[in-house]
PDB file of C-alpha atoms and ligand atoms in Angstrom:
ATOM      1  CA  MET A   1     -15.039  10.934   1.154  1.00  0.00           C
ATOM      2  CA  ARG A   2     -11.292  11.488   0.927  1.00  0.00           C
ATOM      3  CA  ILE A   3      -9.453  11.150   4.198  1.00  0.00           C
ATOM      4  CA  ALA A   4      -5.848  12.118   4.858  1.00  0.00           C
ATOM      5  CA  LEU A   5      -3.607  11.750   7.882  1.00  0.00           C
ATOM      6  CA  PHE A   6      -1.165  14.635   8.149  1.00  0.00           C
ATOM      7  CA  ASP A   7       1.429  16.426  10.283  1.00  0.00           C
ATOM      8  CA  ASP A   8       1.317  14.940  13.816  1.00  0.00           C
ATOM      9  CA  TYR A   9      -1.360  12.353  12.936  1.00  0.00           C
ATOM     10  CA  ARG A  10      -4.108  14.855  12.427  1.00  0.00           C
ATOM     11  CA  VAL A  11      -7.073  13.846  10.250  1.00  0.00           C
ATOM     12  CA  GLY A  12      -8.374  15.836   7.316  1.00  0.00           C
ATOM     13  CA  VAL A  13     -11.079  15.622   4.699  1.00  0.00           C
ATOM     14  CA  VAL A  14      -9.604  16.336   1.268  1.00  0.00           C
ATOM     15  CA  GLU A  15     -11.498  18.471  -1.238  1.00  0.00           C
ATOM     16  CA  ALA A  16     -10.703  18.629  -4.950  1.00  0.00           C
ATOM     17  CA  GLY A  17      -7.248  17.206  -4.225  1.00  0.00           C
ATOM     18  CA  GLU A  18      -5.967  20.587  -3.111  1.00  0.00           C
ATOM     19  CA  ARG A  19      -7.699  21.646   0.104  1.00  0.00           C
ATOM     20  CA  LEU A  20      -8.079  19.881   3.411  1.00  0.00           C
ATOM     21  CA  ARG A  21     -10.395  20.464   6.362  1.00  0.00           C
ATOM     22  CA  ASP A  22      -9.030  19.409   9.745  1.00  0.00           C
ATOM     23  CA  ILE A  23     -11.496  17.149  11.602  1.00  0.00           C
ATOM     24  CA  SER A  24      -9.023  15.917  14.229  1.00  0.00           C
ATOM     25  CA  ASP A  25     -11.082  17.102  17.183  1.00  0.00           C
ATOM     26  CA  ALA A  26     -13.986  14.870  16.105  1.00  0.00           C
ATOM     27  CA  ILE A  27     -11.869  11.690  16.135  1.00  0.00           C
ATOM     28  CA  PRO A  28     -12.213   9.614  19.329  1.00  0.00           C
ATOM     29  CA  ASP A  29      -8.972   8.816  21.185  1.00  0.00           C
ATOM     30  CA  ARG A  30      -6.741  10.337  18.517  1.00  0.00           C
ATOM     31  CA  THR A  31      -3.108  10.636  19.550  1.00  0.00           C
ATOM     32  CA  PRO A  32       0.114  11.154  17.593  1.00  0.00           C
ATOM     33  CA  ALA A  33       1.769   8.291  19.482  1.00  0.00           C
ATOM     34  CA  TRP A  34       2.717   5.070  17.711  1.00  0.00           C
ATOM     35  CA  PRO A  35       1.099   2.625  16.948  1.00  0.00           C
ATOM     36  CA  TRP A  36      -2.092   4.630  16.281  1.00  0.00           C
ATOM     37  CA  PRO A  37      -4.762   2.069  17.317  1.00  0.00           C
ATOM     38  CA  TRP A  38      -7.412   4.746  16.874  1.00  0.00           C
ATOM     39  CA  VAL A  39      -7.029   4.500  13.088  1.00  0.00           C
ATOM     40  CA  PRO A  40      -8.476   0.978  12.679  1.00  0.00           C
ATOM     41  CA  ARG A  41     -11.067   1.855  15.325  1.00  0.00           C
ATOM     42  CA  LEU A  42     -12.020   4.971  13.348  1.00  0.00           C
ATOM     43  CA  ILE A  43     -12.370   2.833  10.223  1.00  0.00           C
ATOM     44  CA  ALA A  44     -14.447   0.221  12.080  1.00  0.00           C
ATOM     45  CA  ALA A  45     -16.796   2.865  13.506  1.00  0.00           C
ATOM     46  CA  PHE A  46     -16.788   5.112  10.451  1.00  0.00           C
ATOM     47  CA  SER A  47     -20.404   4.720   9.372  1.00  0.00           C
ATOM     48  CA  GLU A  48     -21.640   5.650  12.864  1.00  0.00           C
ATOM     49  CA  LEU A  49     -19.178   8.545  13.160  1.00  0.00           C
ATOM     50  CA  ARG A  50     -19.714   9.843   9.654  1.00  0.00           C
ATOM     51  CA  PRO A  51     -22.424  12.433  10.464  1.00  0.00           C
ATOM     52  CA  GLN A  52     -20.269  14.077  13.139  1.00  0.00           C
ATOM     53  CA  LEU A  53     -17.176  13.933  10.909  1.00  0.00           C
ATOM     54  CA  GLU A  54     -19.080  15.639   8.086  1.00  0.00           C
ATOM     55  CA  LYS A  55     -20.313  18.276  10.512  1.00  0.00           C
ATOM     56  CA  ALA A  56     -16.761  18.896  11.737  1.00  0.00           C
ATOM     57  CA  ALA A  57     -15.551  19.189   8.148  1.00  0.00           C
ATOM     58  CA  ALA A  58     -18.280  21.712   7.321  1.00  0.00           C
ATOM     59  CA  GLN A  59     -17.214  23.861  10.299  1.00  0.00           C
ATOM     60  CA  ALA A  60     -13.454  23.710   9.613  1.00  0.00           C
ATOM     61  CA  GLU A  61     -11.590  26.301   7.601  1.00  0.00           C
ATOM     62  CA  PRO A  62     -10.162  24.856   4.391  1.00  0.00           C
ATOM     63  CA  ARG A  63      -6.385  24.940   4.156  1.00  0.00           C
ATOM     64  CA  ALA A  64      -4.001  24.263   1.297  1.00  0.00           C
ATOM     65  CA  ILE A  65      -2.869  20.664   1.154  1.00  0.00           C
ATOM     66  CA  ASP A  66       0.545  21.812  -0.078  1.00  0.00           C
ATOM     67  CA  GLY A  67       1.203  23.198   3.379  1.00  0.00           C
ATOM     68  CA  VAL A  68       0.935  19.888   5.259  1.00  0.00           C
ATOM     69  CA  ARG A  69       2.992  16.713   5.461  1.00  0.00           C
ATOM     70  CA  LEU A  70       0.820  13.798   4.365  1.00  0.00           C
ATOM     71  CA  LEU A  71       1.159  10.476   6.210  1.00  0.00           C
ATOM     72  CA  PRO A  72       0.072   6.981   5.166  1.00  0.00           C
ATOM     73  CA  PRO A  73      -3.742   6.783   5.453  1.00  0.00           C
ATOM     74  CA  THR A  74      -3.393   3.493   7.360  1.00  0.00           C
ATOM     75  CA  PRO A  75      -0.069   4.012   9.112  1.00  0.00           C
ATOM     76  CA  TRP A  76       0.260   0.742  11.044  1.00  0.00           C
ATOM     77  CA  PRO A  77      -1.842  -1.895   9.268  1.00  0.00           C
ATOM     78  CA  GLY A  78      -2.146  -5.211  11.070  1.00  0.00           C
ATOM     79  CA  GLN A  79      -1.418  -7.007   7.809  1.00  0.00           C
ATOM     80  CA  ILE A  80      -0.445  -6.230   4.254  1.00  0.00           C
ATOM     81  CA  VAL A  81      -1.579  -9.057   2.011  1.00  0.00           C
ATOM     82  CA  ALA A  82      -0.244  -8.856  -1.527  1.00  0.00           C
ATOM     83  CA  ALA A  83      -1.231 -10.536  -4.773  1.00  0.00           C
ATOM     84  CA  ALA A  84       1.514 -12.184  -6.821  1.00  0.00           C
ATOM     85  CA  ALA A  85       1.757 -11.695 -10.596  1.00  0.00           C
ATOM     86  CA  ASN A  86      -1.854 -10.540 -10.751  1.00  0.00           C
ATOM     87  CA  TYR A  87      -1.881  -8.734 -14.112  1.00  0.00           C
ATOM     88  CA  HIS A  88      -1.713 -10.706 -17.349  1.00  0.00           C
ATOM     89  CA  GLU A  89       0.915  -8.515 -19.026  1.00  0.00           C
ATOM     90  CA  HIS A  90       3.093  -8.249 -15.909  1.00  0.00           C
ATOM     91  CA  ALA A  91       3.073 -12.034 -15.449  1.00  0.00           C
ATOM     92  CA  ALA A  92       4.281 -12.346 -19.047  1.00  0.00           C
ATOM     93  CA  GLU A  93       7.082  -9.789 -18.580  1.00  0.00           C
ATOM     94  CA  MET A  94       8.286 -11.535 -15.434  1.00  0.00           C
ATOM     95  CA  ALA A  95       8.296 -14.955 -17.117  1.00  0.00           C
ATOM     96  CA  ALA A  96      10.390 -13.458 -19.943  1.00  0.00           C
ATOM     97  CA  ARG A  97      13.147 -12.119 -17.635  1.00  0.00           C
ATOM     98  CA  PRO A  98      16.529 -13.843 -17.971  1.00  0.00           C
ATOM     99  CA  GLY A  99      17.147 -16.062 -14.970  1.00  0.00           C
ATOM    100  CA  HIS A 100      13.445 -15.875 -14.119  1.00  0.00           C
ATOM    101  CA  ASN A 101      12.773 -16.971 -10.561  1.00  0.00           C
ATOM    102  CA  PRO A 102       9.653 -19.175 -10.657  1.00  0.00           C
ATOM    103  CA  ASN A 103       8.917 -18.014  -7.105  1.00  0.00           C
ATOM    104  CA  GLU A 104       8.210 -14.568  -8.574  1.00  0.00           C
ATOM    105  CA  GLY A 105       5.390 -15.824 -10.762  1.00  0.00           C
ATOM    106  CA  LEU A 106       3.066 -17.920  -8.649  1.00  0.00           C
ATOM    107  CA  GLN A 107      -0.136 -16.585 -10.154  1.00  0.00           C
ATOM    108  CA  GLY A 108      -3.216 -16.681  -7.972  1.00  0.00           C
ATOM    109  CA  GLU A 109      -1.077 -16.672  -4.843  1.00  0.00           C
ATOM    110  CA  ILE A 110      -0.736 -14.236  -1.961  1.00  0.00           C
ATOM    111  CA  PHE A 111       2.166 -13.273   0.268  1.00  0.00           C
ATOM    112  CA  LEU A 112       2.685 -10.855   3.161  1.00  0.00           C
ATOM    113  CA  LYS A 113       4.625  -7.584   3.232  1.00  0.00           C
ATOM    114  CA  ALA A 114       5.806  -6.231   6.572  1.00  0.00           C
ATOM    115  CA  PRO A 115       3.374  -3.582   7.912  1.00  0.00           C
ATOM    116  CA  ALA A 116       6.433  -1.655   9.133  1.00  0.00           C
ATOM    117  CA  SER A 117       7.448  -1.040   5.486  1.00  0.00           C
ATOM    118  CA  VAL A 118       4.689   1.598   5.100  1.00  0.00           C
ATOM    119  CA  VAL A 119       5.545   5.253   4.375  1.00  0.00           C
ATOM    120  CA  GLY A 120       3.495   8.177   3.094  1.00  0.00           C
ATOM    121  CA  HIS A 121       3.368  10.672   0.233  1.00  0.00           C
ATOM    122  CA  ASN A 122       6.603  12.509  -0.528  1.00  0.00           C
ATOM    123  CA  ALA A 123       8.611  10.145   1.680  1.00  0.00           C
ATOM    124  CA  ALA A 124      12.308   9.705   1.016  1.00  0.00           C
ATOM    125  CA  VAL A 125      12.979   5.984   0.706  1.00  0.00           C
ATOM    126  CA  THR A 126      16.580   4.951   1.371  1.00  0.00           C
ATOM    127  CA  LEU A 127      17.436   1.834  -0.593  1.00  0.00           C
ATOM    128  CA  PRO A 128      18.999  -1.104   1.243  1.00  0.00           C
ATOM    129  CA  ASN A 129      22.651  -1.856   0.497  1.00  0.00           C
ATOM    130  CA  LEU A 130      22.338  -4.823  -1.848  1.00  0.00           C
ATOM    131  CA  PRO A 131      25.196  -4.767  -4.371  1.00  0.00           C
ATOM    132  CA  GLY A 132      24.300  -6.362  -7.679  1.00  0.00           C
ATOM    133  CA  ARG A 133      20.583  -6.653  -6.916  1.00  0.00           C
ATOM    134  CA  GLU A 134      17.883  -4.859  -8.903  1.00  0.00           C
ATOM    135  CA  ILE A 135      15.182  -3.018  -6.950  1.00  0.00           C
ATOM    136  CA  HIS A 136      11.962  -2.367  -8.856  1.00  0.00           C
ATOM    137  CA  HIS A 137       8.882  -0.176  -8.634  1.00  0.00           C
ATOM    138  CA  GLU A 138       5.411  -1.732  -8.795  1.00  0.00           C
ATOM    139  CA  ALA A 139       2.392   0.616  -8.941  1.00  0.00           C
ATOM    140  CA  GLU A 140      -0.712  -0.938  -7.387  1.00  0.00           C
ATOM    141  CA  LEU A 141      -4.281  -0.354  -6.303  1.00  0.00           C
ATOM    142  CA  GLY A 142      -4.204  -0.520  -2.491  1.00  0.00           C
ATOM    143  CA  VAL A 143      -7.402  -1.791  -0.867  1.00  0.00           C
ATOM    144  CA  ILE A 144      -8.132  -0.889   2.763  1.00  0.00           C
ATOM    145  CA  ILE A 145     -10.339  -3.258   4.741  1.00  0.00           C
ATOM    146  CA  GLY A 146     -13.279  -1.746   6.638  1.00  0.00           C
ATOM    147  CA  ARG A 147     -14.737  -4.634   8.658  1.00  0.00           C
ATOM    148  CA  ARG A 148     -13.376  -7.902   9.984  1.00  0.00           C
ATOM    149  CA  MET A 149     -13.727 -10.461   7.225  1.00  0.00           C
ATOM    150  CA  TYR A 150     -13.069 -14.180   7.420  1.00  0.00           C
ATOM    151  CA  GLN A 151     -13.957 -16.788   4.825  1.00  0.00           C
ATOM    152  CA  VAL A 152     -16.026 -14.327   2.835  1.00  0.00           C
ATOM    153  CA  ALA A 153     -17.113 -15.267  -0.690  1.00  0.00           C
ATOM    154  CA  ALA A 154     -15.978 -13.103  -3.600  1.00  0.00           C
ATOM    155  CA  VAL A 155     -19.560 -12.047  -4.321  1.00  0.00           C
ATOM    156  CA  ASP A 156     -19.715 -10.354  -0.892  1.00  0.00           C
ATOM    157  CA  ALA A 157     -16.076  -9.279  -0.492  1.00  0.00           C
ATOM    158  CA  LEU A 158     -16.330  -5.679  -1.724  1.00  0.00           C
ATOM    159  CA  ASP A 159     -18.873  -4.977   1.032  1.00  0.00           C
ATOM    160  CA  PHE A 160     -15.959  -5.275   3.476  1.00  0.00           C
ATOM    161  CA  VAL A 161     -13.769  -2.684   1.726  1.00  0.00           C
ATOM    162  CA  PHE A 162     -13.382   0.682   3.435  1.00  0.00           C
ATOM    163  CA  GLY A 163     -11.521   2.462   0.687  1.00  0.00           C
ATOM    164  CA  TYR A 164      -8.739   2.639  -1.850  1.00  0.00           C
ATOM    165  CA  THR A 165      -5.361   4.308  -2.073  1.00  0.00           C
ATOM    166  CA  CYS A 166      -2.254   4.343  -4.249  1.00  0.00           C
ATOM    167  CA  LEU A 167       0.298   1.735  -3.216  1.00  0.00           C
ATOM    168  CA  MET A 168       3.839   1.063  -4.394  1.00  0.00           C
ATOM    169  CA  ASP A 169       5.173  -2.424  -3.823  1.00  0.00           C
ATOM    170  CA  LEU A 170       8.928  -1.840  -3.957  1.00  0.00           C
ATOM    171  CA  THR A 171      10.691  -5.106  -4.621  1.00  0.00           C
ATOM    172  CA  VAL A 172      14.177  -6.587  -4.657  1.00  0.00           C
ATOM    173  CA  ARG A 173      14.261  -8.941  -7.665  1.00  0.00           C
ATOM    174  CA  GLY A 174      15.890 -12.322  -7.725  1.00  0.00           C
ATOM    175  CA  ARG A 175      16.620 -14.947  -5.129  1.00  0.00           C
ATOM    176  CA  GLY A 176      15.016 -15.160  -1.744  1.00  0.00           C
ATOM    177  CA  ASP A 177      11.549 -15.261  -0.312  1.00  0.00           C
ATOM    178  CA  ARG A 178       9.193 -12.632  -1.712  1.00  0.00           C
ATOM    179  CA  SER A 179       7.996 -11.440   1.693  1.00  0.00           C
ATOM    180  CA  ARG A 180      11.572 -10.665   2.724  1.00  0.00           C
ATOM    181  CA  ARG A 181      12.504  -8.991  -0.581  1.00  0.00           C
ATOM    182  CA  LYS A 182       9.498  -6.644  -0.362  1.00  0.00           C
ATOM    183  CA  SER A 183       9.613  -5.678   3.324  1.00  0.00           C
ATOM    184  CA  TYR A 184      12.534  -3.246   3.692  1.00  0.00           C
ATOM    185  CA  ALA A 185      11.813   0.057   5.449  1.00  0.00           C
ATOM    186  CA  GLY A 186       9.954   2.341   3.068  1.00  0.00           C
ATOM    187  CA  PHE A 187       9.093  -0.409   0.587  1.00  0.00           C
ATOM    188  CA  THR A 188       5.322   0.197   0.817  1.00  0.00           C
ATOM    189  CA  PRO A 189       4.504   3.835   0.060  1.00  0.00           C
ATOM    190  CA  LEU A 190       0.755   4.466   0.590  1.00  0.00           C
ATOM    191  CA  GLY A 191      -1.295   7.550  -0.129  1.00  0.00           C
ATOM    192  CA  PRO A 192      -1.579  10.420  -0.659  1.00  0.00           C
ATOM    193  CA  TRP A 193      -4.957   9.790   1.075  1.00  0.00           C
ATOM    194  CA  LEU A 194      -7.677   7.169   0.986  1.00  0.00           C
ATOM    195  CA  VAL A 195     -10.940   7.387  -0.951  1.00  0.00           C
ATOM    196  CA  THR A 196     -13.892   5.643   0.681  1.00  0.00           C
ATOM    197  CA  SER A 197     -15.433   2.823  -1.299  1.00  0.00           C
ATOM    198  CA  GLU A 198     -18.717   4.504  -2.230  1.00  0.00           C
ATOM    199  CA  GLU A 199     -16.706   6.814  -4.509  1.00  0.00           C
ATOM    200  CA  VAL A 200     -15.218   3.799  -6.325  1.00  0.00           C
ATOM    201  CA  PRO A 201     -18.178   1.687  -7.431  1.00  0.00           C
ATOM    202  CA  ASP A 202     -15.999  -0.572  -9.597  1.00  0.00           C
ATOM    203  CA  PRO A 203     -12.333  -1.058  -8.625  1.00  0.00           C
ATOM    204  CA  GLN A 204     -11.735  -2.991 -11.862  1.00  0.00           C
ATOM    205  CA  THR A 205     -11.932   0.075 -14.132  1.00  0.00           C
ATOM    206  CA  LEU A 206      -9.096   2.271 -12.801  1.00  0.00           C
ATOM    207  CA  ALA A 207      -6.092   3.538 -14.734  1.00  0.00           C
ATOM    208  CA  VAL A 208      -2.763   2.735 -13.013  1.00  0.00           C
ATOM    209  CA  ARG A 209       0.235   4.781 -14.119  1.00  0.00           C
ATOM    210  CA  LEU A 210       3.771   5.257 -12.831  1.00  0.00           C
ATOM    211  CA  TRP A 211       6.509   7.669 -13.835  1.00  0.00           C
ATOM    212  CA  CYS A 212      10.218   7.534 -13.029  1.00  0.00           C
ATOM    213  CA  ASN A 213      11.822  10.988 -13.322  1.00  0.00           C
ATOM    214  CA  GLY A 214       8.873  12.117 -15.448  1.00  0.00           C
ATOM    215  CA  GLU A 215       9.143   9.233 -17.914  1.00  0.00           C
ATOM    216  CA  ILE A 216       6.114   6.959 -17.991  1.00  0.00           C
ATOM    217  CA  ARG A 217       7.026   3.378 -17.107  1.00  0.00           C
ATOM    218  CA  GLN A 218       3.710   1.745 -16.227  1.00  0.00           C
ATOM    219  CA  ASP A 219       0.468   2.565 -18.030  1.00  0.00           C
ATOM    220  CA  GLY A 220      -2.162  -0.042 -17.243  1.00  0.00           C
ATOM    221  CA  THR A 221      -5.654  -0.577 -15.982  1.00  0.00           C
ATOM    222  CA  THR A 222      -7.108  -2.690 -13.199  1.00  0.00           C
ATOM    223  CA  ARG A 223      -9.189  -4.400 -15.918  1.00  0.00           C
ATOM    224  CA  ASP A 224      -6.047  -6.427 -16.692  1.00  0.00           C
ATOM    225  CA  MET A 225      -6.029  -8.140 -13.264  1.00  0.00           C
ATOM    226  CA  VAL A 226      -5.969 -11.922 -13.446  1.00  0.00           C
ATOM    227  CA  TYR A 227      -8.029 -12.198 -10.259  1.00  0.00           C
ATOM    228  CA  SER A 228     -10.271  -9.316  -9.246  1.00  0.00           C
ATOM    229  CA  VAL A 229      -9.979  -7.432  -5.948  1.00  0.00           C
ATOM    230  CA  ALA A 230     -13.056  -9.343  -4.741  1.00  0.00           C
ATOM    231  CA  GLU A 231     -11.524 -12.691  -5.708  1.00  0.00           C
ATOM    232  CA  MET A 232      -8.202 -11.868  -4.019  1.00  0.00           C
ATOM    233  CA  LEU A 233      -9.997 -10.782  -0.831  1.00  0.00           C
ATOM    234  CA  ALA A 234     -11.976 -14.034  -0.833  1.00  0.00           C
ATOM    235  CA  TYR A 235      -8.772 -16.007  -1.353  1.00  0.00           C
ATOM    236  CA  ALA A 236      -6.907 -14.196   1.450  1.00  0.00           C
ATOM    237  CA  SER A 237      -9.811 -14.199   3.894  1.00  0.00           C
ATOM    238  CA  ALA A 238     -10.242 -17.932   3.372  1.00  0.00           C
ATOM    239  CA  VAL A 239      -6.960 -18.196   5.288  1.00  0.00           C
ATOM    240  CA  MET A 240      -6.550 -15.262   7.669  1.00  0.00           C
ATOM    241  CA  PRO A 241      -9.114 -12.939   9.179  1.00  0.00           C
ATOM    242  CA  LEU A 242      -8.664  -9.434   7.749  1.00  0.00           C
ATOM    243  CA  TYR A 243      -9.253  -6.461  10.027  1.00  0.00           C
ATOM    244  CA  PRO A 244     -10.099  -2.775   9.608  1.00  0.00           C
ATOM    245  CA  GLY A 245      -7.053  -0.928   8.318  1.00  0.00           C
ATOM    246  CA  ASP A 246      -5.442  -4.034   6.819  1.00  0.00           C
ATOM    247  CA  VAL A 247      -4.280  -3.588   3.245  1.00  0.00           C
ATOM    248  CA  LEU A 248      -4.463  -5.657   0.081  1.00  0.00           C
ATOM    249  CA  ALA A 249      -1.781  -4.844  -2.520  1.00  0.00           C
ATOM    250  CA  SER A 250      -3.644  -6.061  -5.580  1.00  0.00           C
ATOM    251  CA  GLY A 251      -0.790  -6.541  -8.047  1.00  0.00           C
ATOM    252  CA  THR A 252       0.918  -4.419 -10.672  1.00  0.00           C
ATOM    253  CA  PRO A 253       0.507  -3.907 -14.407  1.00  0.00           C
ATOM    254  CA  SER A 254       3.421  -4.427 -16.796  1.00  0.00           C
ATOM    255  CA  GLY A 255       6.283  -1.959 -17.097  1.00  0.00           C
ATOM    256  CA  VAL A 256       8.079  -2.598 -13.809  1.00  0.00           C
ATOM    257  CA  GLY A 257      11.695  -1.494 -13.825  1.00  0.00           C
ATOM    258  CA  PRO A 258      14.724  -0.632 -11.719  1.00  0.00           C
ATOM    259  CA  ILE A 259      14.978   2.327  -9.351  1.00  0.00           C
ATOM    260  CA  GLN A 260      18.113   3.919  -7.946  1.00  0.00           C
ATOM    261  CA  GLY A 261      19.237   6.745  -5.717  1.00  0.00           C
ATOM    262  CA  GLY A 262      18.128  10.143  -7.025  1.00  0.00           C
ATOM    263  CA  ASP A 263      14.997   8.843  -8.746  1.00  0.00           C
ATOM    264  CA  HIS A 264      11.673  10.596  -8.263  1.00  0.00           C
ATOM    265  CA  ILE A 265       8.784   8.123  -8.598  1.00  0.00           C
ATOM    266  CA  GLU A 266       5.154   9.119  -9.014  1.00  0.00           C
ATOM    267  CA  MET A 267       2.117   6.942  -9.505  1.00  0.00           C
ATOM    268  CA  GLU A 268      -1.494   7.779 -10.203  1.00  0.00           C
ATOM    269  CA  LEU A 269      -4.668   5.777  -9.753  1.00  0.00           C
ATOM    270  CA  GLY A 270      -7.538   7.052 -11.852  1.00  0.00           C
ATOM    271  CA  GLY A 271      -9.828   9.227  -9.742  1.00  0.00           C
ATOM    272  CA  ILE A 272      -8.050   8.408  -6.495  1.00  0.00           C
ATOM    273  CA  GLY A 273      -4.841  10.398  -6.331  1.00  0.00           C
ATOM    274  CA  ARG A 274      -1.183  10.737  -7.144  1.00  0.00           C
ATOM    275  CA  LEU A 275       1.529   9.371  -4.833  1.00  0.00           C
ATOM    276  CA  ALA A 276       5.189  10.452  -5.035  1.00  0.00           C
ATOM    277  CA  VAL A 277       8.378   9.272  -3.356  1.00  0.00           C
ATOM    278  CA  ASP A 278      12.055  10.149  -3.668  1.00  0.00           C
ATOM    279  CA  ILE A 279      14.583   7.344  -3.786  1.00  0.00           C
ATOM    280  CA  LEU A 280      17.897   7.721  -1.952  1.00  0.00           C
ATOM    281  CA  ALA A 281      20.896   5.440  -2.436  1.00  0.00           C
ATOM    282  CA  ALA A 282      22.216   3.465   0.527  1.00  0.00           C
ATOM    283  CA  PRO A 283      24.720   5.733   2.302  1.00  0.00           C
ATOM    284  CA  PRO A 284      28.417   4.854   1.965  1.00  0.00           C
ATOM    285  CA  GLY A 285      29.385   2.264   4.542  1.00  0.00           C
ATOM    286  CA  ALA A 286      25.792   1.080   5.087  1.00  0.00           C
ATOM    287  CA  PRO A 287      25.763  -2.535   6.282  1.00  0.00           C
ATOM    288  CA  LEU A 288      24.837  -5.217   3.792  1.00  0.00           C
ATOM    289  CA  ALA A 289      21.049  -5.469   3.904  1.00  0.00           C
ATOM    290  CA  GLU A 290      21.004  -9.214   3.505  1.00  0.00           C
ATOM    291  CA  VAL A 291      22.515 -11.612   6.015  1.00  0.00           C
ATOM    292  CA  GLY A 292      23.351 -15.122   4.863  1.00  0.00           C
ATOM    293  CA  LEU A 293      21.590 -17.896   6.720  1.00  0.00           C
ATOM    294  CA  GLY A 294      20.854 -20.805   4.420  1.00  0.00           C
ATOM    295  CA  VAL A 295      20.782 -24.393   5.623  1.00  0.00           C
ATOM    296  CA  ARG A 296      22.610 -24.931   8.907  1.00  0.00           C
ATOM    297  CA  PRO A 297      24.747 -28.104   8.944  1.00  0.00           C
ATOM    298  CA  LYS A 298      23.442 -30.789  11.253  1.00  0.00           C
ATOM    299  CA  SER A 299      26.734 -30.920  13.176  1.00  0.00           C
ATOM    300  CA  ARG A 300      25.844 -27.490  14.601  1.00  0.00           C
ATOM    301  CA  ASP A 301      22.600 -28.785  16.026  1.00  0.00           C
ATOM    302  CA  SER A 302      21.720 -26.502  18.921  1.00  0.00           C
ATOM    303  CA  GLY A 303      19.883 -29.243  20.742  1.00  0.00           C
ATOM    304  CA  CYS A 304      16.623 -27.275  20.838  1.00  0.00           C
TER     305      CYS A 304
HETATM  306 MN1   MN B   1       3.356  -6.358  -6.216  1.00  0.00          MN
END
């Protein structure tokens, strides 16, 4: 089943990638108001609700998907856990960069992206004002959790997955903590919809492609992951409980590169969908998007 959120947080079932049937009236407690707690509850209760959702879809008139504004399929995830350097060829390209930051290549490690960095299909992403810094695209398989999972072994982990979606992990390269460099507003485009897990029997066989202004930049496959989705979920859930609607960004294949204002970025995950965003430059006079903190001298001890 392909599920989209659209317009004022309505819910639709997507058919053939071009039509959508509005099932909003069958969703318990649905409201357009932030922070949309009914979305993780819908995911958690999905198998019980499924018969009535399918019935609602069968009764709804199909409408063209071009006529709606698509929203992130999990618009306010509790957590976004992301895999670092999780494709063999991408790890190699990062290690080969001049001035390589070893913090960018901690293979087999996870970090967090801010949930508030999520945007949907066709969003306009305004870049932060960071003179001299490169900002890159990373096309990824996004994994949406379906049931609370804590300390789950890899062999069981995929049973806890609700579905999959396209995810871009936009990233400021260079110095600084990864979680901060990847958490600016708009830095986690998700969509255009989610595909429930029974339609993706093996998440390790998907093509991952990304185009910048029509030119292909990334052309990989999830087969190249260093650690599988199941292994990354086991690793993350060994530490923090994962909840319905949480997201795993599972890493990016090689071919990452800089983006700038005016760029149109599209990515495609085999069989799942195609996600597009437009990149806008920081407006003139925008404040610097990085505030120096560093190590505070001891003489300024606040006494706390
Ligand atoms: Mn990434």
